[in-house]
Amino acid sequence: MSEKIYDVPTAWAQRAFLDDHGYRAKYEASVHDPEAFWGEEGKRIDWFEPYTVVKNTSFAPGAVSIKWFEDGVTNVAWNCIDRHLETRGDQVAIIWEGDDPSQSRKITYQELHDEVCRFANVLRNRNVEKGDRVTIYLPMIPEAAFAMLACARLGAVHSIVFAGFSPDSLASRIRDCDSKVIITADEGLRGGRKVPLKANVDAAIAKVEGGVDHVIVVKRTGGAVEMEPGRDVWYHAAADLVTSECPATPMNAEDPLFILYTSGSTGTPKGVLHTTGGYLVYAAMTHQYVFDYHDGDIYWCTADVGWVTGHSYIVYGPLANGATTLMFEGVPNYPTNSRFWEVIDKHQVNIFYTAPTAIRALMQAGDEPVRKTSRASLRLLGSVGEPINPEAWEWYHRVVGDDRCPIVDTWWQTETGGILITPLPGATRLKPGSATQPFFGIVPQVVDAEGKVLEGASEGNLVIADSWPGQMRTVYGDHERFMQTYFSAYPNKYFTGDGCRRDDDGYYWITGRVDDVINVSGHRMGTAEVESALVAHPKVSEAAVVGYPHDIKGQGIYAYVTLMSGVEPSEELRKELVAWVRREIGPIASPDLVQFAPGLPKTRSGKIMRRILRKIAEDEFGNLGDTSTLADPGVVNDLISQRQNKK
Ligand code: WTA
C-alpha cells in the first residue's frame, strides 16, 4: 500500500465548498443528529408538498424498512428541469459527444424540457402510467436521458438494461419486472462498430411469454431493422405527433423511481429499487460536494447510463444541480488513445470522472497520447467502480492531471444510490489507493467474521451502521431477498459485500469483494451467472468460475470446465465456450481463461472448494491451505499442472 500523502492544494482549500474543518464539523453534525441534518438537506430539491417526517428507517432483523421524507411530494424530472428554466433556460444541460469525433450536440435546459415532455407524451399515448415499468435498452445518446426523465415525469419506473447485454439477459430483466414497453434504438455505435440493438430486442421479446405491448425505436444509425406493425414505432414519427408540454406527476417521496439489475453472489441478478425523494437529495448533494460542482463548470462522467454511475452522476445528480453534463457515446481508444483528452479540450471539461480500468488501459498506451493534448481546463479527476492501484492513481495524477488536479476515489455501489466513501477535494489529504473518508451521514464500520465491530486500525468486512437517503429500498418484488442479502450477515447493519482496511488515520482502503462477485473492467458480475451459462452448453457437465488478477481489467474471468463424458477437450471447444457465454450473457462476461478440468476439488459432501480454485487462478499454488477435507486431493495437482497462462 502506498504511504505517500498528497496535501490539499492551496487554491482548492480556498475555492472549495468545504475545507478540512468544514468537512469535520458537517460530518459530526450529520451523524450526531441525522433528523436535523437531512431535514435541512432535503430542501435542496423542490417539493410540491413539503415533508414533515425526515427519517423512518429500521435495519431490524426480519423488519427492514427504509423511508425518507415519506410524506413529501415531488417529481424528479421537475427538479432536474423545470425549476431551472427561469434562470438557466438557455444554459447547456447536456453536451453530447458522438462516437465519431465530428458529431456532437448541445441541449439547453429549455430544449431538454421540450424533448423530455415530448418523450413523456409518446409514452403516455401508449398508456404508460404512474407505477408502470418501462425497459430502456439504448446506447449513449441524448434520448437515453430524455427517456429516463420522461419516465420520471410520468411516474413510470425505468429499468435500464446495459446495451452490451445479450437478448437472454434482456429477456430475463423484462420478465422480472413485467414491463410492457421497451425503448431501444435501431443500432448502437461504439468504436466505429455497430451493435444490433433492435434485433436483440426482437430476440428477447420472443423469449418473453405474452410479449410486450410497445417497442419505441430511436433512429441512431439508420441501419435496416424489422418493425412489427402495431407493436413497434419509430420514436421520431411518434414525437412529431405530440406537444412539448406534459405536466409532471406528483410523486410521493417513496414512490419508485427506477429498478436497476445487479449481480450478487447467488441466483439471478436482483432488481435494485430506488425511490424518488431521498435518492435525488443524495445524488444531488454528493455530486455537489464530491465534485465541488460550481455553476458554469463542465462536468464529464464517462460511465454508461446502463450502470448506476450513469444514473446518479450523468443524469440525476448533475441535472438536479443545474449542471452541464457531458454524455459520451464512444470508447477511450477510438479513433485513437487521445480521445478522452481531445474531448476534454474540445468541450473545456473541468471535472472528469472515469474508471480505473480505462486509466490502466490508457496508461499502457504511454504518456504521449495524453501529453499532446492541453487539458488546461481540467481541475478535478475522479475514479469509480473498483479499487484503483496506486500506480494507476499516480499516473492519472501526474500525467492526466499534470500534478495539479486532486483525485476523488469514490467508493459506492448500485445499492447505495450515491457515493459513500470519498475524499472531498478541498478538505481531504489524499493517499493513492484509498477511498479515504465517509461522506456526510455515512457510518462505516469494520467487522470481523463474527460480526464484532473492530475499532481503530483494523481489517475486515465493511458494513454501514445506519441508513442514508440514497439507499436502495428493496429488491423489486422480493423484500425477503433484500433482507437476506444485505441484513442477515450482520444484524442491524447493511453488509456491503466488500472487504476493507482502516488505517491509523481512519482512512478506508477497499480491498475488493468478499463474496462470489467479481469486478471485471468495473463491471460487476456474479460468478454463478457465468457458471450457469457454461453448464447450459450441451458439452459441459460442470463449471466453476473465479476471478484472477488482470493488469487492465482488474479481475479476469477464470473458468474451470468439466466436460460431459466422451467429449474431448480442444482449442476449438475452448473458443466455442467463450463465444457461448458472450451470446448467453454479453461480451462483458467472456471468460478470459478456460481450463478443462477432469474433476473439480470438492468436499466429501460435494461442495466445490472455490477457495482452492481461486488460489490456483491467482497463481498461488504454495498457499492452498488445508486440502485434507477434499474427497479426492489428487485433482488439485491435475488442476495446477493444467493452469492456463495469463493473457
Ligand atoms: C467496487 C459501482 C474500490 C466495490 C458504483 C463495490 C470500488 C462494487 C470502488 C459496486 C472504489 C466501486 N474502490 N472498489 N472506489 N467503487 N467499487 O454496483 O467492490 O457496479 O462493492 O457500483 O464495485 O459495483 P456497482
PDB file of C-alpha atoms in Angstrom, residues 379-507:
ATOM      1  CA  ARG A 379      -9.447  20.910 -12.323  1.00  0.00           C
ATOM      2  CA  LEU A 380     -10.564  17.669 -10.711  1.00  0.00           C
ATOM      3  CA  LEU A 381     -10.306  13.953 -11.513  1.00  0.00           C
ATOM      4  CA  GLY A 382     -12.456  11.124 -10.214  1.00  0.00           C
ATOM      5  CA  SER A 383     -12.330   7.336 -10.107  1.00  0.00           C
ATOM      6  CA  VAL A 384     -15.042   4.751  -9.502  1.00  0.00           C
ATOM      7  CA  GLY A 385     -16.007   1.131  -9.907  1.00  0.00           C
ATOM      8  CA  GLU A 386     -13.128  -0.866  -8.477  1.00  0.00           C
ATOM      9  CA  PRO A 387     -10.063  -0.364  -6.327  1.00  0.00           C
ATOM     10  CA  ILE A 388      -7.521   1.834  -8.105  1.00  0.00           C
ATOM     11  CA  ASN A 389      -3.972   0.569  -7.744  1.00  0.00           C
ATOM     12  CA  PRO A 390      -1.527   3.243  -6.525  1.00  0.00           C
ATOM     13  CA  GLU A 391       0.487   3.012  -9.760  1.00  0.00           C
ATOM     14  CA  ALA A 392      -2.543   3.889 -11.899  1.00  0.00           C
ATOM     15  CA  TRP A 393      -3.527   6.595  -9.399  1.00  0.00           C
ATOM     16  CA  GLU A 394      -0.059   8.191  -9.647  1.00  0.00           C
ATOM     17  CA  TRP A 395      -0.141   8.124 -13.441  1.00  0.00           C
ATOM     18  CA  TYR A 396      -3.620   9.641 -13.513  1.00  0.00           C
ATOM     19  CA  HIS A 397      -2.434  12.382 -11.165  1.00  0.00           C
ATOM     20  CA  ARG A 398       0.935  13.098 -12.774  1.00  0.00           C
ATOM     21  CA  VAL A 399       0.217  12.669 -16.479  1.00  0.00           C
ATOM     22  CA  VAL A 400      -3.501  13.328 -16.947  1.00  0.00           C
ATOM     23  CA  GLY A 401      -3.789  15.931 -14.192  1.00  0.00           C
ATOM     24  CA  ASP A 402      -0.308  17.434 -14.661  1.00  0.00           C
ATOM     25  CA  ASP A 403       0.247  17.130 -10.883  1.00  0.00           C
ATOM     26  CA  ARG A 404      -2.376  19.817 -10.475  1.00  0.00           C
ATOM     27  CA  CYS A 405      -5.731  18.087 -10.016  1.00  0.00           C
ATOM     28  CA  PRO A 406      -6.860  16.243  -6.897  1.00  0.00           C
ATOM     29  CA  ILE A 407      -8.334  12.767  -7.452  1.00  0.00           C
ATOM     30  CA  VAL A 408     -11.545  11.723  -5.759  1.00  0.00           C
ATOM     31  CA  ASP A 409     -11.562   7.912  -5.444  1.00  0.00           C
ATOM     32  CA  THR A 410     -15.250   7.325  -4.809  1.00  0.00           C
ATOM     33  CA  TRP A 411     -16.449   4.071  -3.274  1.00  0.00           C
ATOM     34  CA  TRP A 412     -20.100   3.141  -3.628  1.00  0.00           C
ATOM     35  CA  GLN A 413     -22.472   0.559  -5.118  1.00  0.00           C
ATOM     36  CA  THR A 414     -25.646   0.184  -7.157  1.00  0.00           C
ATOM     37  CA  GLU A 415     -27.362  -0.434  -3.834  1.00  0.00           C
ATOM     38  CA  THR A 416     -26.109   2.750  -2.192  1.00  0.00           C
ATOM     39  CA  GLY A 417     -27.529   5.086  -4.854  1.00  0.00           C
ATOM     40  CA  GLY A 418     -24.648   7.506  -4.425  1.00  0.00           C
ATOM     41  CA  ILE A 419     -21.081   7.876  -3.197  1.00  0.00           C
ATOM     42  CA  LEU A 420     -20.451   6.722   0.409  1.00  0.00           C
ATOM     43  CA  ILE A 421     -16.703   6.886   0.981  1.00  0.00           C
ATOM     44  CA  THR A 422     -14.681   9.544  -0.806  1.00  0.00           C
ATOM     45  CA  PRO A 423     -12.299  12.434  -0.479  1.00  0.00           C
ATOM     46  CA  LEU A 424     -13.677  15.968  -0.763  1.00  0.00           C
ATOM     47  CA  PRO A 425     -11.254  17.877  -2.974  1.00  0.00           C
ATOM     48  CA  GLY A 426     -10.895  20.953  -0.752  1.00  0.00           C
ATOM     49  CA  ALA A 427     -10.813  19.030   2.504  1.00  0.00           C
ATOM     50  CA  THR A 428      -9.121  15.661   2.269  1.00  0.00           C
ATOM     51  CA  ARG A 429      -5.427  14.835   2.064  1.00  0.00           C
ATOM     52  CA  LEU A 430      -5.119  12.044  -0.463  1.00  0.00           C
ATOM     53  CA  LYS A 431      -3.482   8.652  -0.214  1.00  0.00           C
ATOM     54  CA  PRO A 432      -3.243   6.888  -3.584  1.00  0.00           C
ATOM     55  CA  GLY A 433      -5.429   3.788  -3.494  1.00  0.00           C
ATOM     56  CA  SER A 434      -7.592   4.843  -0.556  1.00  0.00           C
ATOM     57  CA  ALA A 435     -11.198   5.995  -0.867  1.00  0.00           C
ATOM     58  CA  THR A 436     -10.376   7.914   2.349  1.00  0.00           C
ATOM     59  CA  GLN A 437     -13.333   9.169   4.442  1.00  0.00           C
ATOM     60  CA  PRO A 438     -17.093   8.717   4.812  1.00  0.00           C
ATOM     61  CA  PHE A 439     -19.470  11.194   3.208  1.00  0.00           C
ATOM     62  CA  PHE A 440     -21.980  13.058   5.375  1.00  0.00           C
ATOM     63  CA  GLY A 441     -24.396  10.817   7.225  1.00  0.00           C
ATOM     64  CA  ILE A 442     -22.454   7.626   6.489  1.00  0.00           C
ATOM     65  CA  VAL A 443     -21.398   5.432   9.407  1.00  0.00           C
ATOM     66  CA  PRO A 444     -18.961   2.795   8.104  1.00  0.00           C
ATOM     67  CA  GLN A 445     -17.755   0.046  10.405  1.00  0.00           C
ATOM     68  CA  VAL A 446     -15.182  -2.698  10.025  1.00  0.00           C
ATOM     69  CA  VAL A 447     -16.375  -6.018  11.422  1.00  0.00           C
ATOM     70  CA  ASP A 448     -14.759  -9.418  11.761  1.00  0.00           C
ATOM     71  CA  ALA A 449     -16.302 -12.671  10.544  1.00  0.00           C
ATOM     72  CA  GLU A 450     -18.292 -12.992  13.777  1.00  0.00           C
ATOM     73  CA  GLY A 451     -19.689  -9.506  13.486  1.00  0.00           C
ATOM     74  CA  LYS A 452     -17.560  -7.940  16.179  1.00  0.00           C
ATOM     75  CA  VAL A 453     -17.058  -4.253  15.470  1.00  0.00           C
ATOM     76  CA  LEU A 454     -13.337  -3.519  15.217  1.00  0.00           C
ATOM     77  CA  GLU A 455     -12.002  -0.207  16.440  1.00  0.00           C
ATOM     78  CA  GLY A 456      -9.089   1.864  15.169  1.00  0.00           C
ATOM     79  CA  ALA A 457      -6.710   0.464  12.586  1.00  0.00           C
ATOM     80  CA  SER A 458      -8.223  -2.842  11.502  1.00  0.00           C
ATOM     81  CA  GLU A 459      -9.104  -5.076   8.599  1.00  0.00           C
ATOM     82  CA  GLY A 460     -12.323  -6.972   7.977  1.00  0.00           C
ATOM     83  CA  ASN A 461     -15.672  -6.635   6.258  1.00  0.00           C
ATOM     84  CA  LEU A 462     -17.256  -3.286   5.539  1.00  0.00           C
ATOM     85  CA  VAL A 463     -20.747  -2.609   6.920  1.00  0.00           C
ATOM     86  CA  ILE A 464     -22.779   0.577   7.258  1.00  0.00           C
ATOM     87  CA  ALA A 465     -24.456   1.054  10.618  1.00  0.00           C
ATOM     88  CA  ASP A 466     -27.285   3.426   9.748  1.00  0.00           C
ATOM     89  CA  SER A 467     -29.426   4.397   6.775  1.00  0.00           C
ATOM     90  CA  TRP A 468     -28.820   7.304   4.372  1.00  0.00           C
ATOM     91  CA  PRO A 469     -31.359   8.786   1.940  1.00  0.00           C
ATOM     92  CA  GLY A 470     -29.850   7.254  -1.237  1.00  0.00           C
ATOM     93  CA  GLN A 471     -30.023   3.678  -0.008  1.00  0.00           C
ATOM     94  CA  MET A 472     -31.942   1.080  -2.050  1.00  0.00           C
ATOM     95  CA  ARG A 473     -35.341   0.307  -0.543  1.00  0.00           C
ATOM     96  CA  THR A 474     -35.880  -3.280  -1.572  1.00  0.00           C
ATOM     97  CA  VAL A 475     -35.238  -5.906  -4.216  1.00  0.00           C
ATOM     98  CA  TYR A 476     -38.048  -5.416  -6.685  1.00  0.00           C
ATOM     99  CA  GLY A 477     -40.760  -7.910  -5.851  1.00  0.00           C
ATOM    100  CA  ASP A 478     -38.708  -9.718  -3.210  1.00  0.00           C
ATOM    101  CA  HIS A 479     -38.247  -7.925   0.100  1.00  0.00           C
ATOM    102  CA  GLU A 480     -37.254 -11.195   1.761  1.00  0.00           C
ATOM    103  CA  ARG A 481     -34.278 -11.495  -0.590  1.00  0.00           C
ATOM    104  CA  PHE A 482     -33.353  -7.886   0.171  1.00  0.00           C
ATOM    105  CA  MET A 483     -33.226  -8.583   3.903  1.00  0.00           C
ATOM    106  CA  GLN A 484     -31.457 -11.890   3.423  1.00  0.00           C
ATOM    107  CA  THR A 485     -28.791 -10.485   1.088  1.00  0.00           C
ATOM    108  CA  TYR A 486     -27.876  -7.308   2.916  1.00  0.00           C
ATOM    109  CA  PHE A 487     -29.020  -7.529   6.519  1.00  0.00           C
ATOM    110  CA  SER A 488     -28.686 -11.130   7.646  1.00  0.00           C
ATOM    111  CA  ALA A 489     -24.879 -11.495   7.834  1.00  0.00           C
ATOM    112  CA  TYR A 490     -24.588  -8.756  10.466  1.00  0.00           C
ATOM    113  CA  PRO A 491     -27.845  -7.962  12.294  1.00  0.00           C
ATOM    114  CA  ASN A 492     -28.847  -4.293  12.304  1.00  0.00           C
ATOM    115  CA  LYS A 493     -26.190  -3.382   9.741  1.00  0.00           C
ATOM    116  CA  TYR A 494     -26.076  -3.091   5.968  1.00  0.00           C
ATOM    117  CA  PHE A 495     -23.448  -5.526   4.649  1.00  0.00           C
ATOM    118  CA  THR A 496     -21.655  -4.200   1.578  1.00  0.00           C
ATOM    119  CA  GLY A 497     -20.036  -7.419   0.363  1.00  0.00           C
ATOM    120  CA  ASP A 498     -16.684  -5.603   0.334  1.00  0.00           C
ATOM    121  CA  GLY A 499     -13.643  -6.143   2.477  1.00  0.00           C
ATOM    122  CA  CYS A 500     -11.708  -3.174   3.775  1.00  0.00           C
ATOM    123  CA  ARG A 501      -8.834  -1.948   5.875  1.00  0.00           C
ATOM    124  CA  ARG A 502      -8.933   1.148   8.057  1.00  0.00           C
ATOM    125  CA  ASP A 503      -5.548   2.706   8.743  1.00  0.00           C
ATOM    126  CA  ASP A 504      -4.218   4.737  11.667  1.00  0.00           C
ATOM    127  CA  ASP A 505      -5.582   7.954  10.177  1.00  0.00           C
ATOM    128  CA  GLY A 506      -9.059   6.462   9.893  1.00  0.00           C
ATOM    129  CA  TYR A 507      -8.746   6.179   6.107  1.00  0.00           C
TER     130      TYR A 507
END
